[in-house]
């Protein structure tokens, strides 16, 4: 995603956070010289626009980083698990259709247990496709829907990753 798009969405999140939401709580993380420190080895020191801890009230929380993930001036929305142990999703691919921009994310499990085909089949069968497309908000008014879709992506990803644990005999 272009830096200006990432900056725009980050700005919308900050402005939206000033309103009263009964669904989400946002906490902007401190950065030093536009980088994170003491966050995670994959993110520390990379150029960042902003980072938020986003909690769905009474449910999950994740960290959303608007970051130059590969230090090539291509910005990602990287979503980290609440314990910062790993990423849930790395979104940077944009699609422009009918004057609207969307982020496109494809489920592609890379576990080293030989069961990725099961995970991928489950994801496609349950959610209809392995690709999720999330419209980039064009105003503060679209932020809650954007967050809803990102949380759905995270939930679907985690559920599909764990499906082999559910169906395997113990």
mmCIF file of C-alpha atoms in Angstrom:
data_model
loop_
_atom_site.group_PDB
_atom_site.id
_atom_site.type_symbol
_atom_site.label_atom_id
_atom_site.label_comp_id
_atom_site.label_asym_id
_atom_site.label_seq_id
_atom_site.Cartn_x
_atom_site.Cartn_y
_atom_site.Cartn_z
ATOM 1 C CA UNK A 1 0.000 0.000 0.000
ATOM 2 C CA UNK A 2 1.247 3.456 -0.689
ATOM 3 C CA UNK A 3 2.509 5.467 2.254
ATOM 4 C CA UNK A 4 -0.170 8.125 1.740
ATOM 5 C CA UNK A 5 -2.923 5.473 1.944
ATOM 6 C CA UNK A 6 -1.460 4.061 5.150
ATOM 7 C CA UNK A 7 -1.197 7.582 6.598
ATOM 8 C CA UNK A 8 -4.805 8.319 5.663
ATOM 9 C CA UNK A 9 -6.174 5.174 7.345
ATOM 10 C CA UNK A 10 -3.999 5.791 10.406
ATOM 11 C CA UNK A 11 -5.332 9.334 10.607
ATOM 12 C CA UNK A 12 -8.930 8.077 10.348
ATOM 13 C CA UNK A 13 -8.268 5.615 13.174
ATOM 14 C CA UNK A 14 -6.901 8.389 15.395
ATOM 15 C CA UNK A 15 -9.835 10.683 14.665
ATOM 16 C CA UNK A 16 -12.345 7.854 15.095
ATOM 17 C CA UNK A 17 -10.767 6.941 18.409
ATOM 18 C CA UNK A 18 -11.689 10.377 19.722
ATOM 19 C CA UNK A 19 -15.351 9.456 19.324
ATOM 20 C CA UNK A 20 -17.202 7.233 21.741
ATOM 21 C CA UNK A 21 -17.310 3.646 20.527
ATOM 22 C CA UNK A 22 -19.150 0.916 22.349
ATOM 23 C CA UNK A 23 -17.503 -1.773 20.235
ATOM 24 C CA UNK A 24 -13.760 -1.066 20.084
ATOM 25 C CA UNK A 25 -11.064 0.517 22.205
ATOM 26 C CA UNK A 26 -7.933 1.873 20.521
ATOM 27 C CA UNK A 27 -4.673 2.721 22.218
ATOM 28 C CA UNK A 28 -1.978 4.362 20.088
ATOM 29 C CA UNK A 29 1.499 3.030 20.848
ATOM 30 C CA UNK A 30 4.443 5.338 21.351
ATOM 31 C CA UNK A 31 7.073 5.427 18.636
ATOM 32 C CA UNK A 32 10.586 6.835 18.735
ATOM 33 C CA UNK A 33 11.888 8.513 15.552
ATOM 34 C CA UNK A 34 9.016 6.861 13.640
ATOM 35 C CA UNK A 35 10.021 3.352 14.714
ATOM 36 C CA UNK A 36 8.933 0.885 17.380
ATOM 37 C CA UNK A 37 11.304 -0.356 20.035
ATOM 38 C CA UNK A 38 10.865 -3.332 22.341
ATOM 39 C CA UNK A 39 7.838 -4.586 20.397
ATOM 40 C CA UNK A 40 8.937 -7.616 18.334
ATOM 41 C CA UNK A 41 12.156 -8.443 16.525
ATOM 42 C CA UNK A 42 10.374 -8.393 13.144
ATOM 43 C CA UNK A 43 9.015 -4.865 13.690
ATOM 44 C CA UNK A 44 11.578 -3.080 15.837
ATOM 45 C CA UNK A 45 13.500 -0.356 14.026
ATOM 46 C CA UNK A 46 11.487 -0.406 10.795
ATOM 47 C CA UNK A 47 9.887 2.815 9.510
ATOM 48 C CA UNK A 48 6.382 3.078 10.929
ATOM 49 C CA UNK A 49 3.525 5.508 10.513
ATOM 50 C CA UNK A 50 1.638 4.381 13.598
ATOM 51 C CA UNK A 51 0.771 1.404 15.765
ATOM 52 C CA UNK A 52 -2.403 0.726 17.732
ATOM 53 C CA UNK A 53 -3.595 -1.829 20.205
ATOM 54 C CA UNK A 54 -7.160 -2.494 19.090
ATOM 55 C CA UNK A 55 -9.522 -4.331 21.412
ATOM 56 C CA UNK A 56 -13.016 -5.498 20.634
ATOM 57 C CA UNK A 57 -14.736 -4.851 23.939
ATOM 58 C CA UNK A 58 -15.260 -8.138 25.785
ATOM 59 C CA UNK A 59 -13.398 -10.131 23.125
ATOM 60 C CA UNK A 60 -10.037 -10.182 21.355
ATOM 61 C CA UNK A 61 -7.318 -7.589 20.972
ATOM 62 C CA UNK A 62 -4.625 -7.231 18.342
ATOM 63 C CA UNK A 63 -1.860 -4.827 17.425
ATOM 64 C CA UNK A 64 -2.238 -2.970 14.113
ATOM 65 C CA UNK A 65 1.005 -1.628 12.658
ATOM 66 C CA UNK A 66 1.176 0.650 9.615
ATOM 67 C CA UNK A 67 4.763 -0.198 8.763
ATOM 68 C CA UNK A 68 7.303 -0.320 5.939
ATOM 69 C CA UNK A 69 7.583 -4.071 6.510
ATOM 70 C CA UNK A 70 10.385 -4.766 4.032
ATOM 71 C CA UNK A 71 12.011 -1.314 4.140
ATOM 72 C CA UNK A 72 11.185 -0.693 0.467
ATOM 73 C CA UNK A 73 8.665 2.156 0.820
ATOM 74 C CA UNK A 74 5.752 -0.280 0.484
ATOM 75 C CA UNK A 75 3.585 -0.010 3.576
ATOM 76 C CA UNK A 76 1.704 -2.854 5.195
ATOM 77 C CA UNK A 77 -1.026 -3.114 7.759
ATOM 78 C CA UNK A 78 0.529 -5.844 9.880
ATOM 79 C CA UNK A 79 -1.721 -7.387 12.515
ATOM 80 C CA UNK A 80 0.011 -9.004 15.475
ATOM 81 C CA UNK A 81 -1.515 -11.382 17.993
ATOM 82 C CA UNK A 82 -2.313 -9.810 21.372
ATOM 83 C CA UNK A 83 0.757 -11.454 22.918
ATOM 84 C CA UNK A 84 3.007 -10.131 20.088
ATOM 85 C CA UNK A 85 4.233 -13.672 19.414
ATOM 86 C CA UNK A 86 3.441 -13.693 15.692
ATOM 87 C CA UNK A 87 1.623 -11.922 12.920
ATOM 88 C CA UNK A 88 -1.951 -12.845 12.091
ATOM 89 C CA UNK A 89 -2.053 -10.998 8.762
ATOM 90 C CA UNK A 90 0.156 -8.827 6.609
ATOM 91 C CA UNK A 91 -1.934 -6.707 4.250
ATOM 92 C CA UNK A 92 -0.377 -4.557 1.567
ATOM 93 C CA UNK A 93 -1.888 -5.574 -1.765
ATOM 94 C CA UNK A 94 -4.426 -3.021 -2.957
ATOM 95 C CA UNK A 95 -7.071 -3.405 -5.642
ATOM 96 C CA UNK A 96 -8.718 -0.404 -7.303
ATOM 97 C CA UNK A 97 -12.209 -1.063 -8.661
ATOM 98 C CA UNK A 98 -14.980 1.366 -9.541
ATOM 99 C CA UNK A 99 -13.199 4.252 -7.833
ATOM 100 C CA UNK A 100 -12.753 2.372 -4.542
ATOM 101 C CA UNK A 101 -9.600 0.853 -3.084
ATOM 102 C CA UNK A 102 -9.553 -2.418 -1.165
ATOM 103 C CA UNK A 103 -6.902 -4.417 0.641
ATOM 104 C CA UNK A 104 -6.640 -7.986 -0.590
ATOM 105 C CA UNK A 105 -5.390 -10.781 1.648
ATOM 106 C CA UNK A 106 -4.998 -14.457 0.780
ATOM 107 C CA UNK A 107 -4.979 -17.274 3.304
ATOM 108 C CA UNK A 108 -1.801 -19.246 2.695
ATOM 109 C CA UNK A 109 -0.835 -21.346 5.733
ATOM 110 C CA UNK A 110 2.871 -22.107 6.057
ATOM 111 C CA UNK A 111 2.961 -24.439 9.058
ATOM 112 C CA UNK A 112 5.599 -27.157 8.953
ATOM 113 C CA UNK A 113 3.392 -30.077 9.927
ATOM 114 C CA UNK A 114 2.236 -31.285 6.503
ATOM 115 C CA UNK A 115 -1.400 -30.250 7.135
ATOM 116 C CA UNK A 116 -1.611 -26.956 5.254
ATOM 117 C CA UNK A 117 -3.820 -28.465 2.543
ATOM 118 C CA UNK A 118 -6.395 -29.377 5.228
ATOM 119 C CA UNK A 119 -6.282 -25.836 6.611
ATOM 120 C CA UNK A 120 -6.631 -24.263 3.183
ATOM 121 C CA UNK A 121 -9.508 -26.565 2.204
ATOM 122 C CA UNK A 122 -11.308 -25.788 5.462
ATOM 123 C CA UNK A 123 -10.848 -22.037 4.961
ATOM 124 C CA UNK A 124 -12.195 -22.175 1.406
ATOM 125 C CA UNK A 125 -15.097 -24.484 2.290
ATOM 126 C CA UNK A 126 -16.103 -22.473 5.355
ATOM 127 C CA UNK A 127 -15.558 -18.936 4.083
ATOM 128 C CA UNK A 128 -16.144 -19.445 0.343
ATOM 129 C CA UNK A 129 -12.706 -18.359 -0.848
ATOM 130 C CA UNK A 130 -9.137 -18.131 0.366
ATOM 131 C CA UNK A 131 -9.009 -14.421 -0.488
ATOM 132 C CA UNK A 132 -10.568 -11.682 1.609
ATOM 133 C CA UNK A 133 -11.057 -8.195 0.218
ATOM 134 C CA UNK A 134 -11.514 -5.334 2.676
ATOM 135 C CA UNK A 135 -12.442 -1.842 1.462
ATOM 136 C CA UNK A 136 -10.013 0.840 2.580
ATOM 137 C CA UNK A 137 -12.024 3.419 4.534
ATOM 138 C CA UNK A 138 -12.543 6.705 2.742
ATOM 139 C CA UNK A 139 -13.738 8.513 5.866
ATOM 140 C CA UNK A 140 -13.826 8.249 9.645
ATOM 141 C CA UNK A 141 -17.413 7.003 9.334
ATOM 142 C CA UNK A 142 -16.189 3.759 7.712
ATOM 143 C CA UNK A 143 -13.669 2.832 10.427
ATOM 144 C CA UNK A 144 -15.946 0.610 12.514
ATOM 145 C CA UNK A 145 -16.872 -1.479 9.455
ATOM 146 C CA UNK A 146 -13.164 -1.658 8.551
ATOM 147 C CA UNK A 147 -12.317 -2.904 12.059
ATOM 148 C CA UNK A 148 -15.190 -5.419 11.942
ATOM 149 C CA UNK A 149 -13.782 -6.883 8.718
ATOM 150 C CA UNK A 150 -10.213 -6.994 10.023
ATOM 151 C CA UNK A 151 -11.345 -8.777 13.187
ATOM 152 C CA UNK A 152 -13.308 -11.243 11.034
ATOM 153 C CA UNK A 153 -10.153 -11.883 8.974
ATOM 154 C CA UNK A 154 -8.176 -12.555 12.176
ATOM 155 C CA UNK A 155 -10.882 -14.842 13.576
ATOM 156 C CA UNK A 156 -11.090 -16.812 10.311
ATOM 157 C CA UNK A 157 -7.301 -17.132 10.087
ATOM 158 C CA UNK A 158 -6.912 -18.381 13.645
ATOM 159 C CA UNK A 159 -9.828 -20.794 13.303
ATOM 160 C CA UNK A 160 -8.458 -22.297 10.084
ATOM 161 C CA UNK A 161 -4.947 -22.577 11.523
ATOM 162 C CA UNK A 162 -6.299 -24.533 14.498
ATOM 163 C CA UNK A 163 -8.729 -26.777 12.607
ATOM 164 C CA UNK A 164 -6.341 -29.739 12.546
ATOM 165 C CA UNK A 165 -6.170 -29.630 16.361
ATOM 166 C CA UNK A 166 -9.960 -29.840 16.570
ATOM 167 C CA UNK A 167 -10.307 -32.793 14.219
ATOM 168 C CA UNK A 168 -7.237 -34.763 15.246
ATOM 169 C CA UNK A 169 -7.746 -37.594 17.747
ATOM 170 C CA UNK A 170 -5.890 -37.031 21.000
#
